[in-house]
Tab-separated table of C-alpha atoms in Angstrom:
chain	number	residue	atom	x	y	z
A	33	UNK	CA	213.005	-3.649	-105.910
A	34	UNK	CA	209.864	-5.652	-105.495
A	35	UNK	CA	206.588	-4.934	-107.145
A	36	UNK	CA	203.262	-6.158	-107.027
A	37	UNK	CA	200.656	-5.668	-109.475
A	38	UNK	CA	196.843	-6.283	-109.354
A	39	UNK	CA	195.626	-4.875	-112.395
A	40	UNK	CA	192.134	-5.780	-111.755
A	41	UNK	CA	190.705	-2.796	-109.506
A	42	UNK	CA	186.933	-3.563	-109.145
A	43	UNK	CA	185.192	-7.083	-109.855
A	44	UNK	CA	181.775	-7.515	-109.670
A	45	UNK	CA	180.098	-11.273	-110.066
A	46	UNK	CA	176.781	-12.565	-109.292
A	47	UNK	CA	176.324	-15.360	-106.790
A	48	UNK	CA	177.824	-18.787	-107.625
A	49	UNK	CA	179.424	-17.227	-110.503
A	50	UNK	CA	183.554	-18.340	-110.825
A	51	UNK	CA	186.068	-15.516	-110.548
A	52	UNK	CA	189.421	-15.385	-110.582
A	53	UNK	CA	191.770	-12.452	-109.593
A	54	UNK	CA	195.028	-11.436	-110.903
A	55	UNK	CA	198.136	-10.882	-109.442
A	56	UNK	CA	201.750	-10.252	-111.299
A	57	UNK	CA	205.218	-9.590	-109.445
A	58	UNK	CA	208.134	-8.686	-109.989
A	59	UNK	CA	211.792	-9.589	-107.642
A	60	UNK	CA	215.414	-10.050	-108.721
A	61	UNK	CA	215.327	-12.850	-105.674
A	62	UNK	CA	215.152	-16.106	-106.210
A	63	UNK	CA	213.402	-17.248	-103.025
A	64	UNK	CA	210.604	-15.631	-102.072
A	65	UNK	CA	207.074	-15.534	-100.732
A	66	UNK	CA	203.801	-14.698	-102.290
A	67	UNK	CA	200.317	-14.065	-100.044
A	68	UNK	CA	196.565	-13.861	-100.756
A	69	UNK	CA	194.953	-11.508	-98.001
A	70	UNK	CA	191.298	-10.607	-97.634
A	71	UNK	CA	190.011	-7.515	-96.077
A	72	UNK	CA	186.717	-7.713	-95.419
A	73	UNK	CA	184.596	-3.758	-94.369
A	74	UNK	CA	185.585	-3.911	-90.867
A	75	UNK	CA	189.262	-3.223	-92.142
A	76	UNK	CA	191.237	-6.097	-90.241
A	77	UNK	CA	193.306	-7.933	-93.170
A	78	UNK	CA	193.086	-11.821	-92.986
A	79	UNK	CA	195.753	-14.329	-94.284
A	80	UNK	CA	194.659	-16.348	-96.742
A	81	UNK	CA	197.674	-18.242	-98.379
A	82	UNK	CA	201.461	-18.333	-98.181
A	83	UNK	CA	203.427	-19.883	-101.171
A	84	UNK	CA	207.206	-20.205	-101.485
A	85	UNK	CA	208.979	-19.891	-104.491
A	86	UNK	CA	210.292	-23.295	-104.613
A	87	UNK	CA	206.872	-24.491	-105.247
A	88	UNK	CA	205.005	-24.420	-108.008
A	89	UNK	CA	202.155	-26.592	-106.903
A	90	UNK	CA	198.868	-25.433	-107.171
A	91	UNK	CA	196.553	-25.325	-104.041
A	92	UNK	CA	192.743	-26.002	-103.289
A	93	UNK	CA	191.413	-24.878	-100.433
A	94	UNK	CA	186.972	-25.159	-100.105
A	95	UNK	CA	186.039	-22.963	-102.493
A	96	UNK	CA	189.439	-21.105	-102.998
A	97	UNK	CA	192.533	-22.464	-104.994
A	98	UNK	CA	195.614	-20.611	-106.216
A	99	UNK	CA	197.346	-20.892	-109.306
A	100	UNK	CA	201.089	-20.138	-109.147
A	101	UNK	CA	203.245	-19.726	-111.926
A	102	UNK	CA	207.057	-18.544	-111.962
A	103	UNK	CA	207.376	-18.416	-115.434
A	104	UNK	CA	204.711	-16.012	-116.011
A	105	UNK	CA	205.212	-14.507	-112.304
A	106	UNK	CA	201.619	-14.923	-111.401
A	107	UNK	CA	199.744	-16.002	-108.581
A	108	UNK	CA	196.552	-15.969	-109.419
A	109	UNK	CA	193.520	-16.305	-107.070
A	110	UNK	CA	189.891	-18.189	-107.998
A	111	UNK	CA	186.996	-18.479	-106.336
A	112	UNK	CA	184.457	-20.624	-107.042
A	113	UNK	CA	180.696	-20.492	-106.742
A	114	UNK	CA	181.416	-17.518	-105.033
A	115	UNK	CA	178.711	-16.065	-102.159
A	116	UNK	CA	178.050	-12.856	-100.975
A	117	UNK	CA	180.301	-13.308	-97.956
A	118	UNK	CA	183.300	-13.082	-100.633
A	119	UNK	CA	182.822	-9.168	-101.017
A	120	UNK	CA	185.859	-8.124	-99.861
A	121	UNK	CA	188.822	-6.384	-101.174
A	122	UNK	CA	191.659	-9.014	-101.243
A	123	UNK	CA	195.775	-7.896	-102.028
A	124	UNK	CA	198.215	-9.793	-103.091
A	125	UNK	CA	201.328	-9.720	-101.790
A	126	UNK	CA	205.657	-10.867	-102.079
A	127	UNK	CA	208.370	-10.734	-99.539
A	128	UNK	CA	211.636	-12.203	-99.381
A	129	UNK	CA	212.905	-15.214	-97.704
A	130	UNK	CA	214.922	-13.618	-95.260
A	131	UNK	CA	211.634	-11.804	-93.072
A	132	UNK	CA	209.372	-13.098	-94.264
A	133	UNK	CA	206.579	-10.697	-92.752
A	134	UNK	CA	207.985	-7.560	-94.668
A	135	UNK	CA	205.927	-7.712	-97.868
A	136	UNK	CA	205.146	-5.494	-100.349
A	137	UNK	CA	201.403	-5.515	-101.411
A	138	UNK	CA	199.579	-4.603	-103.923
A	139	UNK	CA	196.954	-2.088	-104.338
A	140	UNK	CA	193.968	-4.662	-104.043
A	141	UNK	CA	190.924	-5.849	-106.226
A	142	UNK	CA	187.569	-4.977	-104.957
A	143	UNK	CA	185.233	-7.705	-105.064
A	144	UNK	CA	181.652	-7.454	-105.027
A	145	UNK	CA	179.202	-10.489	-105.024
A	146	UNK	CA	175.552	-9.704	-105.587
A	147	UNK	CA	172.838	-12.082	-104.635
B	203	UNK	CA	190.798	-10.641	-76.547
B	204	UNK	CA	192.993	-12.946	-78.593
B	205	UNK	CA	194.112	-10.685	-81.605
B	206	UNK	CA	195.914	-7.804	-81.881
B	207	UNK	CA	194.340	-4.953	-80.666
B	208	UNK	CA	194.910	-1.412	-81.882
B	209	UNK	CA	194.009	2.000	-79.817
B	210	UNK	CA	192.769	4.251	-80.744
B	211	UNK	CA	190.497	2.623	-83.582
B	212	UNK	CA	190.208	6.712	-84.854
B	213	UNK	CA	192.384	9.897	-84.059
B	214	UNK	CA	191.794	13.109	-85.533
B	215	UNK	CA	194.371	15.791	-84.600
B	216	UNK	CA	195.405	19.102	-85.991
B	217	UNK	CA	198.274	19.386	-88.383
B	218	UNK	CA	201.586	20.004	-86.160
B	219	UNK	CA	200.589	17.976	-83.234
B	220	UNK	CA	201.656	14.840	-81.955
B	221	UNK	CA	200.521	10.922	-82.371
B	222	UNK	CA	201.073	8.409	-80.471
B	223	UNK	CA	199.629	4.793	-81.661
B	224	UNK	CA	199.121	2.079	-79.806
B	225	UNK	CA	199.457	-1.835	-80.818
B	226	UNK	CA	199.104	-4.870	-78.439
B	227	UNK	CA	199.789	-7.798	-79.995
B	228	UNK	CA	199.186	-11.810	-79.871
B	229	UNK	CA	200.029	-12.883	-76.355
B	230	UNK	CA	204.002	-14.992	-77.024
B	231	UNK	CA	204.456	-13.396	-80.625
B	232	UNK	CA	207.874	-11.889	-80.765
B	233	UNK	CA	207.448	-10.611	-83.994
B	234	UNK	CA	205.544	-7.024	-84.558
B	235	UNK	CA	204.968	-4.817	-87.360
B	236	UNK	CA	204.159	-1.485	-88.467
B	237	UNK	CA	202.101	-1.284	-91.539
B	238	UNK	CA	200.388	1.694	-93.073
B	239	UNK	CA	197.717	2.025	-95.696
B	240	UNK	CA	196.190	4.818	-97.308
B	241	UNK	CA	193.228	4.948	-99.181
B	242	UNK	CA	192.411	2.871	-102.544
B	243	UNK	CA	196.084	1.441	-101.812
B	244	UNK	CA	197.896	-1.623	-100.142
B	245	UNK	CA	199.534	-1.586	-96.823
B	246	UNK	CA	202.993	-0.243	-97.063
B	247	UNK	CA	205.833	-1.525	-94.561
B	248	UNK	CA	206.823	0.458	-92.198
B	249	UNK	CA	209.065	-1.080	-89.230
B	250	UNK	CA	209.361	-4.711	-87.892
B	251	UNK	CA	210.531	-5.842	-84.855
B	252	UNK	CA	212.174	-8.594	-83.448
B	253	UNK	CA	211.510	-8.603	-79.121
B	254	UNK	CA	212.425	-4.952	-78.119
B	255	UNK	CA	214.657	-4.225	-81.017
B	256	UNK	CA	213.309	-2.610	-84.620
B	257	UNK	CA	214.983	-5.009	-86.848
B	258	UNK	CA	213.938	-3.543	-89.977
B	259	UNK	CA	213.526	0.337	-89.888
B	260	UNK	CA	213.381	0.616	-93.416
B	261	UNK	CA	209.921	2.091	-94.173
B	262	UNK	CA	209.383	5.152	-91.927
B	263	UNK	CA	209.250	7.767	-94.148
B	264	UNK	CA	210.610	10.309	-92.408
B	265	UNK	CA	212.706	10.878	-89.001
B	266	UNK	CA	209.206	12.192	-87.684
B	267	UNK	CA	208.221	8.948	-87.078
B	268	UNK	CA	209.655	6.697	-84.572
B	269	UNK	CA	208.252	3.385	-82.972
B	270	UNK	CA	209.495	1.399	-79.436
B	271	UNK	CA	208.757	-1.911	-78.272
B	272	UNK	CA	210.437	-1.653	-74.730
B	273	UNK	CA	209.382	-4.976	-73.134
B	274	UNK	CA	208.423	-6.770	-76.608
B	275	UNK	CA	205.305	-6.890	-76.298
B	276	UNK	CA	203.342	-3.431	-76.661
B	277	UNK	CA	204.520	-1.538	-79.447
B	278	UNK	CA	203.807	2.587	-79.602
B	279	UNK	CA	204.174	3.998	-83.326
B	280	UNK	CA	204.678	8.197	-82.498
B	281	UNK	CA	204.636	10.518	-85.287
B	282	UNK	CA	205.704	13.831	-84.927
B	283	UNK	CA	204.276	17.286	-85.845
B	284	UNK	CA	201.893	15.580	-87.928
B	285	UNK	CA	201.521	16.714	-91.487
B	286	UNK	CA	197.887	16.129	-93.569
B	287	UNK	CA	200.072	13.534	-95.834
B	288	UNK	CA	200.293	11.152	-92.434
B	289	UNK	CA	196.613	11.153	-92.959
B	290	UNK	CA	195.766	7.030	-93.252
B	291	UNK	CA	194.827	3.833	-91.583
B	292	UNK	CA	198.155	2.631	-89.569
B	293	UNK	CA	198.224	-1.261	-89.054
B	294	UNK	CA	199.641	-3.304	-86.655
B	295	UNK	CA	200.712	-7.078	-87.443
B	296	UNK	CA	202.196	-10.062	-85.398
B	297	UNK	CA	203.610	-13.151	-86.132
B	298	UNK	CA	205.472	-15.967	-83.717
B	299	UNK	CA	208.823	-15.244	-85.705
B	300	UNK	CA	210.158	-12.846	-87.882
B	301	UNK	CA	212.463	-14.761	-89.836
B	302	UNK	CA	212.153	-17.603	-92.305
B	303	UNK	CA	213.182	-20.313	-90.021
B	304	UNK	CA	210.262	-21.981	-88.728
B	305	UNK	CA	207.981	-19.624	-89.743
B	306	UNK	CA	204.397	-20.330	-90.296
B	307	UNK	CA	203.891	-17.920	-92.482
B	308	UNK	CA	200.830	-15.776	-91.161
B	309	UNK	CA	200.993	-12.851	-89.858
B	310	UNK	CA	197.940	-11.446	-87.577
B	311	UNK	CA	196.519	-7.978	-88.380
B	312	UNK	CA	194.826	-5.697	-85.916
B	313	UNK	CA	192.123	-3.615	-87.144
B	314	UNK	CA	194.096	-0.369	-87.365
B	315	UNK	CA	193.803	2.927	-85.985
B	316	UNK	CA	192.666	5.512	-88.651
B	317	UNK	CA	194.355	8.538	-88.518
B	318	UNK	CA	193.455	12.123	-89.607
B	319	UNK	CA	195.654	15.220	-89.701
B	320	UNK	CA	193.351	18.121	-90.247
């Protein structure tokens, strides 16, 4: 069974601090896909990131940039100078390689940016 | 519009009755799915289909719940004689496939339709 674990329940930062959120899985496959989703008050979730197993390389995107690891099955998010706009509560989540859309999620880490 | 749009956006209905949700998704995605999320937790899978056939049934919880997709496109989620437990925020998804071939990976969320089973 697939698992996905976001230890981190609430984060609070101040503006243009760093932050990074956790995220730890756990699959007996040995392809699969790992997600980043946002989900901002108005409820609709947003895709942020897919990574597949096969690759290990880490990814920048603006402010945003992932940090996947397979040994330590992590894929860690971190945001940087983060804004108010960031508030959010953002889930990780894994699915297999055969559909791809199926995933399980995890239980999300609110994140609060104050001005 | 251009997502995928989700009616109603709230139902409240007495414990016993009958749901019927509604998801219309990205105009030429073939892929839908059935997601639902209660509070303080992540979306759980429910269903995914593949054009008018449920691929992937896997997550309904109970036989109480049934979804159709007749022409592949709309999808109708109905849950039967409701219980206070089906109370949560149901979530519809798309995506241009369903499989891992030539997938791009992103699936497109609607905004769900929050249901409450007094």
């Amino acid at each position: 069974a697939q698992k996905v674990t976001q230890a981190q329940t609430e984060i609070s930062v101040v503006e243009k601090e760093d932050v990074t959120l956790d995220c730890v899985y756990e699959t007996r496959d040995t392809t699969y896909y790992l997600f980043w989703y946002k989900q901002p008050p108005s409820g609709e979730l947003v895709f942020l990131i897919r990574r597949n197993s096969f690759d290990e390389q880490n990814e920048i995107s603006g402010r945003y940039s992932w940090n996947f690891q397979k040994s330590t099955s992590s894929f860690n998010f971190t945001i940087t100078a983060s804004q108010v706009v960031d508030s959010a509560v953002y889930f990780c989540a894994l699915s297999d390689y055969t559909n791809a859309g199926k995933s399980t999620f995890g239980d999300g880490t609110t994140l609060t940016v104050k001005p | 519009g251009a997502g995928v749009s989700q009616t109603p956006s709230n139902k409240v209905t007495e414990k016993g009755k009958y749901v019927e949700l509604r998801c219309d998704p990205i105009s030429g995605h073939t892929a839908l799915y059935w997601y639902r999320q209660s509070l303080g937790q992540g979306p759980e899978f429910l269903i995914y289909f593949q054009g008018t056939g449920a691929a992937d049934d896997s997550g309904l919880p109970n036989d109480r719940f049934f979804a159709v997709r007749p022409e592949g496109s709309v999808s109708t989620l109905k849950i039967q004689r409701t219980e206070r437990g089906d109370s949560a925020v149901y979530l519809c998804a798309s995506s241009l496939r369903g499989g891992a071939n030539g997938w791009t990976g992103e699936l497109f969320f609607g905004e769900g339709s929050r249901l409450t089973v007094l």
